[in-house]
Coordinates of C-alpha atoms and ligand atoms in Angstrom, one line a residue:
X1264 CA 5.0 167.1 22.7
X1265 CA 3.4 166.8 18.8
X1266 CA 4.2 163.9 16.9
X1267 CA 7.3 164.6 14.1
X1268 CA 6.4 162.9 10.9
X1269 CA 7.4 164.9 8.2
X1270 CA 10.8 163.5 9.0
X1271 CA 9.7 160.2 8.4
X1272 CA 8.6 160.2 4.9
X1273 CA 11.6 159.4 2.4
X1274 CA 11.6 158.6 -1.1
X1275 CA 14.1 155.9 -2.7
X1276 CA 15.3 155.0 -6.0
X1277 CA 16.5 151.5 -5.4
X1278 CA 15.1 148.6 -3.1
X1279 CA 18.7 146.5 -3.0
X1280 CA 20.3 150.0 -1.7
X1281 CA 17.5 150.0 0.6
X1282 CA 17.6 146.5 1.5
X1283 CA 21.2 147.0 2.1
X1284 CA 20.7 149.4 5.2
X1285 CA 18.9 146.6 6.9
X1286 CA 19.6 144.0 9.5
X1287 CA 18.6 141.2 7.7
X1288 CA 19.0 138.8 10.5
X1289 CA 16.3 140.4 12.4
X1290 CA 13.8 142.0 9.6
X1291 CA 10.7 140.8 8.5
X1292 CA 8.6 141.6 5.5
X1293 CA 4.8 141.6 5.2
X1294 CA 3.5 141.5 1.7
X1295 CA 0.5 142.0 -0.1
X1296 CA 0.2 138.6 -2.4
X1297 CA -0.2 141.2 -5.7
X1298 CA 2.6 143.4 -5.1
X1299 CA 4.3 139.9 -4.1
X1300 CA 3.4 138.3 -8.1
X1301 CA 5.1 141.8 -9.7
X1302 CA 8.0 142.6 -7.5
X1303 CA 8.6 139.6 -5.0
X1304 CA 11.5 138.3 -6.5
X1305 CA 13.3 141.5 -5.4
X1306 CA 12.8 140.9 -1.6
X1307 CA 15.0 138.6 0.5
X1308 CA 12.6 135.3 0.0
X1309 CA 13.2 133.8 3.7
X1310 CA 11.9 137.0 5.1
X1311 CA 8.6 137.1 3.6
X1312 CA 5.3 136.2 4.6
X1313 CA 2.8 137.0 2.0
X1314 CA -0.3 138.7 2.8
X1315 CA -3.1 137.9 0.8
X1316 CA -5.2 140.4 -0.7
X1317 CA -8.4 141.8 0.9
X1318 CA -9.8 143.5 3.4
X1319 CA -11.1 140.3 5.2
X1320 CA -7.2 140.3 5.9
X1321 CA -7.9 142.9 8.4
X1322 CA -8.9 140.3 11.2
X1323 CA -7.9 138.7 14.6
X1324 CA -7.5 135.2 12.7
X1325 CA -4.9 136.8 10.7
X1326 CA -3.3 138.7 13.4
X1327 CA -2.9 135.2 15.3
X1328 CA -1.5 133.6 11.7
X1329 CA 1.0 136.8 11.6
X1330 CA 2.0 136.8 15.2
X1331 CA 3.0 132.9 14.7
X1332 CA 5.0 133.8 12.0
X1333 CA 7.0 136.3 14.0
X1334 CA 7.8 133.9 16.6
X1335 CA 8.9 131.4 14.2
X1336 CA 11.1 133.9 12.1
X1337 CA 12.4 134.6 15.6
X1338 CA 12.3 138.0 15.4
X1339 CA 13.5 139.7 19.2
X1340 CA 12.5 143.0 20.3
X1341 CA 15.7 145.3 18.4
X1342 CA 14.0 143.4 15.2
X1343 CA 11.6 145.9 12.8
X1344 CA 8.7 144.3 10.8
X1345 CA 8.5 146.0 7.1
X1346 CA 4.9 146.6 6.1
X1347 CA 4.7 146.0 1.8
X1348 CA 0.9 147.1 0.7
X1349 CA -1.6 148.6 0.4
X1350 CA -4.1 150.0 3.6
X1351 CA -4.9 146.8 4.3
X1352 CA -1.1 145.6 5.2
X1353 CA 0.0 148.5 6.4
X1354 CA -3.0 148.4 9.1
X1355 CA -2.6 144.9 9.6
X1356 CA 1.6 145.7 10.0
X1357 CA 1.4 148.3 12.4
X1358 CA -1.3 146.7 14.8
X1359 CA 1.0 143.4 14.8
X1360 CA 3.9 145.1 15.1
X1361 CA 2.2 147.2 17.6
X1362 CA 1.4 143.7 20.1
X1363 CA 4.0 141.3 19.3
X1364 CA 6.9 141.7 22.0
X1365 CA 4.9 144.9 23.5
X1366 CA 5.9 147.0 20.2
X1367 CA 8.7 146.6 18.0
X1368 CA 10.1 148.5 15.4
X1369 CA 7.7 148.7 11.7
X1370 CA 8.0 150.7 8.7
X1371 CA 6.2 151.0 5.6
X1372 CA 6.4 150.3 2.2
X1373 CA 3.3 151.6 1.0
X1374 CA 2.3 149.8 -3.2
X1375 CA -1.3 151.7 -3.3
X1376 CA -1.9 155.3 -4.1
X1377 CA -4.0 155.5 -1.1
X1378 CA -2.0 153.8 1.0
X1379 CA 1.1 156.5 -0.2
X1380 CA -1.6 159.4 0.0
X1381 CA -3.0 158.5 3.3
X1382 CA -3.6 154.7 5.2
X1383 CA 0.6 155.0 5.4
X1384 CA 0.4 158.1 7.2
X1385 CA -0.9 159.2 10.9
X1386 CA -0.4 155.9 12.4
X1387 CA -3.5 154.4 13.1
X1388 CA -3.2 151.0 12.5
X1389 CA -6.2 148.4 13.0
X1390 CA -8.3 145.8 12.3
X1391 CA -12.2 145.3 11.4
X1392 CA -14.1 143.8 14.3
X1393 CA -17.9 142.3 14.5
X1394 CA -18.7 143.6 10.6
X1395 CA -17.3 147.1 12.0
X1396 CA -14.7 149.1 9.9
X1397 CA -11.3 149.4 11.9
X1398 CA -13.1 148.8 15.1
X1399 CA -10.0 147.8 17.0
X1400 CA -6.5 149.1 16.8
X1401 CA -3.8 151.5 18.1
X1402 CA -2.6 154.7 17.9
X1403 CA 1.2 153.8 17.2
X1404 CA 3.4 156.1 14.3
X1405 CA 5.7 154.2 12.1
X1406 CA 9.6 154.9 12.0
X1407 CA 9.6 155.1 8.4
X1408 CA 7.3 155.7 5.1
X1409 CA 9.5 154.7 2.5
X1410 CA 8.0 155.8 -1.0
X1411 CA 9.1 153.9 -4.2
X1412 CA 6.7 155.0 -6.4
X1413 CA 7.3 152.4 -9.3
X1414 CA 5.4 149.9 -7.4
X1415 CA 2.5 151.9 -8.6
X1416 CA 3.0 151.0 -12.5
X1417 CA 1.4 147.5 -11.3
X1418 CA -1.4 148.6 -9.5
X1419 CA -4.6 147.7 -11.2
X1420 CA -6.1 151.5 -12.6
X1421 CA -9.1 150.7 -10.4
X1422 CA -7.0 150.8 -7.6
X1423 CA -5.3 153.9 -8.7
X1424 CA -8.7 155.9 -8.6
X1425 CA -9.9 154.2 -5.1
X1426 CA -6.5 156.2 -4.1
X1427 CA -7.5 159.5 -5.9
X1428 CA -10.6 159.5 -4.0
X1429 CA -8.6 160.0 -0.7
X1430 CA -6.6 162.6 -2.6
X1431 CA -9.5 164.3 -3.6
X1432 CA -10.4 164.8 -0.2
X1433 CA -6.9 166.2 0.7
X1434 CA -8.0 168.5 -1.7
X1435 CA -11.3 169.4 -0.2
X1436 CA -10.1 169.7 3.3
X1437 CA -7.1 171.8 2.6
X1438 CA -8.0 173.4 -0.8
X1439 CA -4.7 175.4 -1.8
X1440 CA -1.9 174.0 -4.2
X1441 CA -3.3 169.8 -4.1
X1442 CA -6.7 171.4 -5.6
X1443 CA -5.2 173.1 -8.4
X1444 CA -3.2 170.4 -9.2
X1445 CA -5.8 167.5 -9.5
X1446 CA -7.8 170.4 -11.2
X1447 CA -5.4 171.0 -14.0
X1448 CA -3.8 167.3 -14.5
X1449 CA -5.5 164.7 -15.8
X1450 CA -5.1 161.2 -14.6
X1451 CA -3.8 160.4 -17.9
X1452 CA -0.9 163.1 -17.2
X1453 CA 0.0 162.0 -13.9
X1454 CA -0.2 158.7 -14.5
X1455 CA 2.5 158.9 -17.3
X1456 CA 4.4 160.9 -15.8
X1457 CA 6.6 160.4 -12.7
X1458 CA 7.9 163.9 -11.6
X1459 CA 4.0 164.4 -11.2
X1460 CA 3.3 161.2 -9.0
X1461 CA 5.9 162.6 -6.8
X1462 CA 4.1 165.9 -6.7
X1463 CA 1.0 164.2 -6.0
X1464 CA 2.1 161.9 -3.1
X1465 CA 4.1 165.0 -1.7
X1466 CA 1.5 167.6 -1.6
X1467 CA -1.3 164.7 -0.7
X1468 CA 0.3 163.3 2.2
X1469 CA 1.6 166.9 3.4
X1470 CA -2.1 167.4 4.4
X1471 CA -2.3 164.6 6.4
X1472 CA 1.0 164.8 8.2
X1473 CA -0.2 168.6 8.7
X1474 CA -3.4 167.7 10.5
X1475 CA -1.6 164.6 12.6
X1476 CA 1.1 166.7 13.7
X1477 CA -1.4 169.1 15.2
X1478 CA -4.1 166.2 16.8
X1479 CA -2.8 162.6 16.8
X1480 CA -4.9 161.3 19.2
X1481 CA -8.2 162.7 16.9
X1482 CA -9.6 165.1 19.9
X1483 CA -10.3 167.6 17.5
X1484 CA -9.3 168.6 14.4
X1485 CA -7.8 165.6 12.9
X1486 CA -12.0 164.5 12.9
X1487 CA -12.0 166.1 9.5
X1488 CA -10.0 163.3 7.9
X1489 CA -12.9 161.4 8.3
X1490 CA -14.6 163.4 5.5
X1491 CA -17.0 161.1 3.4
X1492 CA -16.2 158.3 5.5
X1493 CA -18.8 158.3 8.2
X1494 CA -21.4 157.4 5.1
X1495 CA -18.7 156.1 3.3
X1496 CA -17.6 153.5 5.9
X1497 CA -21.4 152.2 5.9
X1498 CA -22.0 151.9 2.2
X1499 CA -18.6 149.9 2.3
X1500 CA -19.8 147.5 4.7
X1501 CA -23.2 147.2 2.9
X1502 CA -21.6 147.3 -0.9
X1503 CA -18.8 144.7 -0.7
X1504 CA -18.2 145.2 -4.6
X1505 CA -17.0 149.0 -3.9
X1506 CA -13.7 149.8 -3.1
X1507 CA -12.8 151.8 0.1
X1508 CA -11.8 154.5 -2.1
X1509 CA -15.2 154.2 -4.1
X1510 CA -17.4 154.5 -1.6
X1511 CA -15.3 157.6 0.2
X1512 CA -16.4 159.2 -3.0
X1513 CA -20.2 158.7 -2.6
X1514 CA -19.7 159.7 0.8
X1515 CA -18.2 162.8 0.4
X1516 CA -21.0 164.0 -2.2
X1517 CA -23.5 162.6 0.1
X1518 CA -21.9 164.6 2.9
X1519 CA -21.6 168.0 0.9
X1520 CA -25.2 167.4 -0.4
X1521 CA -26.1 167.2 3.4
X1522 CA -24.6 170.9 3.7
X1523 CA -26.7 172.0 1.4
X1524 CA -29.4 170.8 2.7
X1525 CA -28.8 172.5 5.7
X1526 CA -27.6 176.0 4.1
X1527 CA -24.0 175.7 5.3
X1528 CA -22.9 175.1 1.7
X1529 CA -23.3 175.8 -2.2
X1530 CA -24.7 173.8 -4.8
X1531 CA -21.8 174.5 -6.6
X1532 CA -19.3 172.6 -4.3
X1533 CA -21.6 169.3 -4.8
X1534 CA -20.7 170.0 -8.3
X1535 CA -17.5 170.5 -7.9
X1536 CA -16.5 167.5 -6.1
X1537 CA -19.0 165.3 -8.4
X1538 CA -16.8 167.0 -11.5
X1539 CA -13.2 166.0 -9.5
X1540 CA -14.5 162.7 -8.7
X1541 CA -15.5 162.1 -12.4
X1542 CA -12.3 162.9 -13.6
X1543 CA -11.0 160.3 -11.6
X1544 CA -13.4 157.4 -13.1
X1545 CA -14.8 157.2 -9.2
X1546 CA -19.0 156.6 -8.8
X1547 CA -21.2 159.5 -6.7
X1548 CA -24.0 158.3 -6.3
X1549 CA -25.7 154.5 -5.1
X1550 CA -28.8 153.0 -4.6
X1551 CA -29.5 154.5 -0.7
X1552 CA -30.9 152.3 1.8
X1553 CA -31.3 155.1 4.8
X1554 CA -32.1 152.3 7.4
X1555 CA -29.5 150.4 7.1
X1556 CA -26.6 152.6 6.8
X1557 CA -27.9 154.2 9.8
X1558 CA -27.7 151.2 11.7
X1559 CA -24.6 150.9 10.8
X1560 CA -23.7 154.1 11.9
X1561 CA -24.9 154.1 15.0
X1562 CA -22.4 151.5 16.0
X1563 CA -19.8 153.3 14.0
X1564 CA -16.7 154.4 16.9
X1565 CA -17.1 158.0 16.5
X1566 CA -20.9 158.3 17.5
X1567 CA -21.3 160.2 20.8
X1568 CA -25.0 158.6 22.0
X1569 CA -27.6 160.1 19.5
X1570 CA -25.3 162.1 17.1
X1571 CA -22.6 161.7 15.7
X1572 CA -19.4 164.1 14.5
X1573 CA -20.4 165.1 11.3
X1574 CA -17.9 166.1 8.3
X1575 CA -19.4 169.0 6.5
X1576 CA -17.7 170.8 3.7
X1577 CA -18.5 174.2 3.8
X1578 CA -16.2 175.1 0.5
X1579 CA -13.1 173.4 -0.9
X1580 CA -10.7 174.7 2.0
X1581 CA -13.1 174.8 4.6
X1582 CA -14.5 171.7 6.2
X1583 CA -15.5 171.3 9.9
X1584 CA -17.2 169.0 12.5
X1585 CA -20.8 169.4 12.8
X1586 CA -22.3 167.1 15.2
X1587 CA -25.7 165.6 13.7
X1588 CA -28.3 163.8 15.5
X1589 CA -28.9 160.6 13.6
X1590 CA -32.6 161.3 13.5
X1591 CA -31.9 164.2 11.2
X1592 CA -29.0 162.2 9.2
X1593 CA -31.4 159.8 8.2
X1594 CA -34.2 162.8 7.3
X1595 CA -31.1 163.9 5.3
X1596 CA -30.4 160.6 3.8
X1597 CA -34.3 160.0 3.2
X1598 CA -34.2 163.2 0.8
X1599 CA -31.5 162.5 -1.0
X1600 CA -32.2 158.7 -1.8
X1601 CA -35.6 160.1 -3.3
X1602 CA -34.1 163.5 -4.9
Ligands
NAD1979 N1 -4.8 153.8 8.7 C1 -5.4 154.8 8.1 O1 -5.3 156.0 8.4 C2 -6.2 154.5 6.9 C3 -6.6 155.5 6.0 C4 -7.3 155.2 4.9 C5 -7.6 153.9 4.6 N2 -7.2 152.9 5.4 C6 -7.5 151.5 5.1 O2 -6.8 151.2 3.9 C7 -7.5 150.1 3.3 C8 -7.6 150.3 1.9 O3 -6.3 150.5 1.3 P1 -6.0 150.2 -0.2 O4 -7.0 150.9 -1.0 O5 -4.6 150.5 -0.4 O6 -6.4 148.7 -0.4 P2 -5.7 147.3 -0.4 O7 -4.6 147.3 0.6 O8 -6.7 146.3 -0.3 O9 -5.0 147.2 -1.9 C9 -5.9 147.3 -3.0 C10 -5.7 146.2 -4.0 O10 -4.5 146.5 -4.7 C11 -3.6 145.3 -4.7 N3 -2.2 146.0 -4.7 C12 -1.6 146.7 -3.8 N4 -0.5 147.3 -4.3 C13 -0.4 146.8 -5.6 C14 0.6 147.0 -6.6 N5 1.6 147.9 -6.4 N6 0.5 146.3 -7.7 C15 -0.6 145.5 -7.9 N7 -1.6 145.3 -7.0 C16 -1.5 146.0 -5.9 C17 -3.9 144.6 -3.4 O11 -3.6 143.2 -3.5 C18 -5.4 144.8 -3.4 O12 -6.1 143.8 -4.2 C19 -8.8 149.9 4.0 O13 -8.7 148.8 4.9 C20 -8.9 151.2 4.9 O14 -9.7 151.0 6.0 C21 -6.5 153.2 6.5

């Protein structure tokens, strides 16, 4: 049977009215240590365990730290473990959650725009392995996103674009209403405005749910998610001052300038997503280093021996999976870092 998760996204006004739907006795709450500075003081203290901030987070020594906790806070299999975060927490959350007891009860909380617009959503939840982006995990949906979008007045505006990159490809795979939307508001509009946000996170995450609904298990289509990522993932290991978001960005131009190179798409999509990516203060373009991303790639989970399942944007609202050989990824990567 597919996987429901429309249902599962709600949006709420208040956290005490939230709070009061819980049992308390047998809740915990993992929170990012920013979101913890600006809005801790709102949560029940004795049920928190603060999460600091970074990816590093996203590792079996903290897995180990946050599986202790749960024992000590006692928590019994009818308890449910409340994720507070950005990607990084709400991957960590659902993979601990996922383990401790066999699989208890998590939710989400998401405090990023990219972790409202997408890491929330679809239920992967995972850890980084051996230098290797998200290299272990599970396939495990939450019960609940919960959306309270004011945590997003804290979030640093940095942060804010790393989410719009993710957006942007929302945008690119599914074209449609989210593409004239970030085409015709700025980021200074929706920023300021909260009726828009909403929009945003609704049509944004309405993509995702869309493709996750039809392939959870990523046998097929649900690959296209991954658009920018398979470059992107490797210039993020390899460029530790880039944010996941930033270096999405770079590679989803690097993957549309590959289509180009291969006649399956126009110069003027390159252009187009360089122009949305612009508008949202996010970088296209890096100092290449072929050899090493592909060696990096080449261990990346999705390679199938020689090749690997290739994102290619065709035009906005058409994207597919075109599997590449890595010998002619790196030819492709070899033009482009001397274009
Ligand atoms: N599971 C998935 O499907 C999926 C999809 C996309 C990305 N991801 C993962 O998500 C992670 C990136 O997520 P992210 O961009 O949200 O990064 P993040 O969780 O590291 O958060 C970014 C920064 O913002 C801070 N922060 C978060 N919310 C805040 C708030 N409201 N106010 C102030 N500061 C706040 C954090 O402390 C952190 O410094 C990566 O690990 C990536 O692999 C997962």
């Amino acid at each position: 049977m597919a996987v429901q998760i429309k249902n599962t996204l709600s949006f709420i006004e208040s956290l005490p009215k939230f709070f009061s739907s819980l049992d308390l006795k047998n809740t915990a709450f993992f929170i990012d240590e920013n979101v913890h500075k600006h809005h801790g003081h709102l949560f029940p203290k004795e049920l928190v365990t603060i999460i600091p901030s970074g990816e590093e987070q996203k590792s079996f020594s903290s897995v180990e730290r946050l599986l202790n906790q749960l024992l000590e806070l006692g928590l019994d299999r009818s308890g449910e473990l409340i994720g507070v975060g950005g990607g990084v927490v709400t991957d960590l959350t659902g993979f601990v959650a996922s383990i401790y007891l066999r699989g208890i009860k998590f939710r989400f909380l998401p405090t990023t725009l990219l972790a409202m617009c997408d890491a929330a959503i679809g239920g992967k939840n995972g850890i980084n392995f051996s230098g290797f982006k998200n290299m272990v995990g599970v396939i495990n949906q939450p019960a609940g996103i919960i959306y309270y979008p004011a945590f997003l007045e804290s979030l640093p505006k940095r942060e804010f674009n790393s989410g719009m990159a993710e957006v942007i490809k929302h945008a690119i795979i599914n074209g449609g209403e989210l593409n004239d939307f970030i085409s015709s508001n700025t980021q200074a509009d929706i920023i300021s405005n909260a009726h828009l946000i909403k929009e945003l996170c609704l049509m944004a995450s309405r993509v995702k749910v869309d493709v996750v609904e039809k392939d959870e298990k990523e046998s097929g289509r649900r690959k296209v998610l991954n658009l920018g990522h398979t470059v992107g993932h490797a210039i993020e290991s390899t460029h530790s001052f880039l944010t996941h978001g930033e270096s999405v960005a770079i590679g989803m131009v690097i993957a549309a300038r590959i289509a180009v190179l291969k006649n399956l798409a126009s110069e003027e999509l390159v252009e187009k997503i360089i122009s949305h990516c612009h508008a949202h203060h996010l970088p296209t373009e890096i100092g290449l280093k072929p050899k090493n991303l592909i060696e990096k790639i080449a261990k990346d989970k999705k390679r199938k021996k020689s090749s690997v399942d290739f994102i290619m944007p065709y035009e906005i609202g058409d994207v597919r999976i075109v599997p590449l050989e890595l010998l002619e990824l790196e030819a492709h990567l070899n033009t482009i870092a001397n274009e």
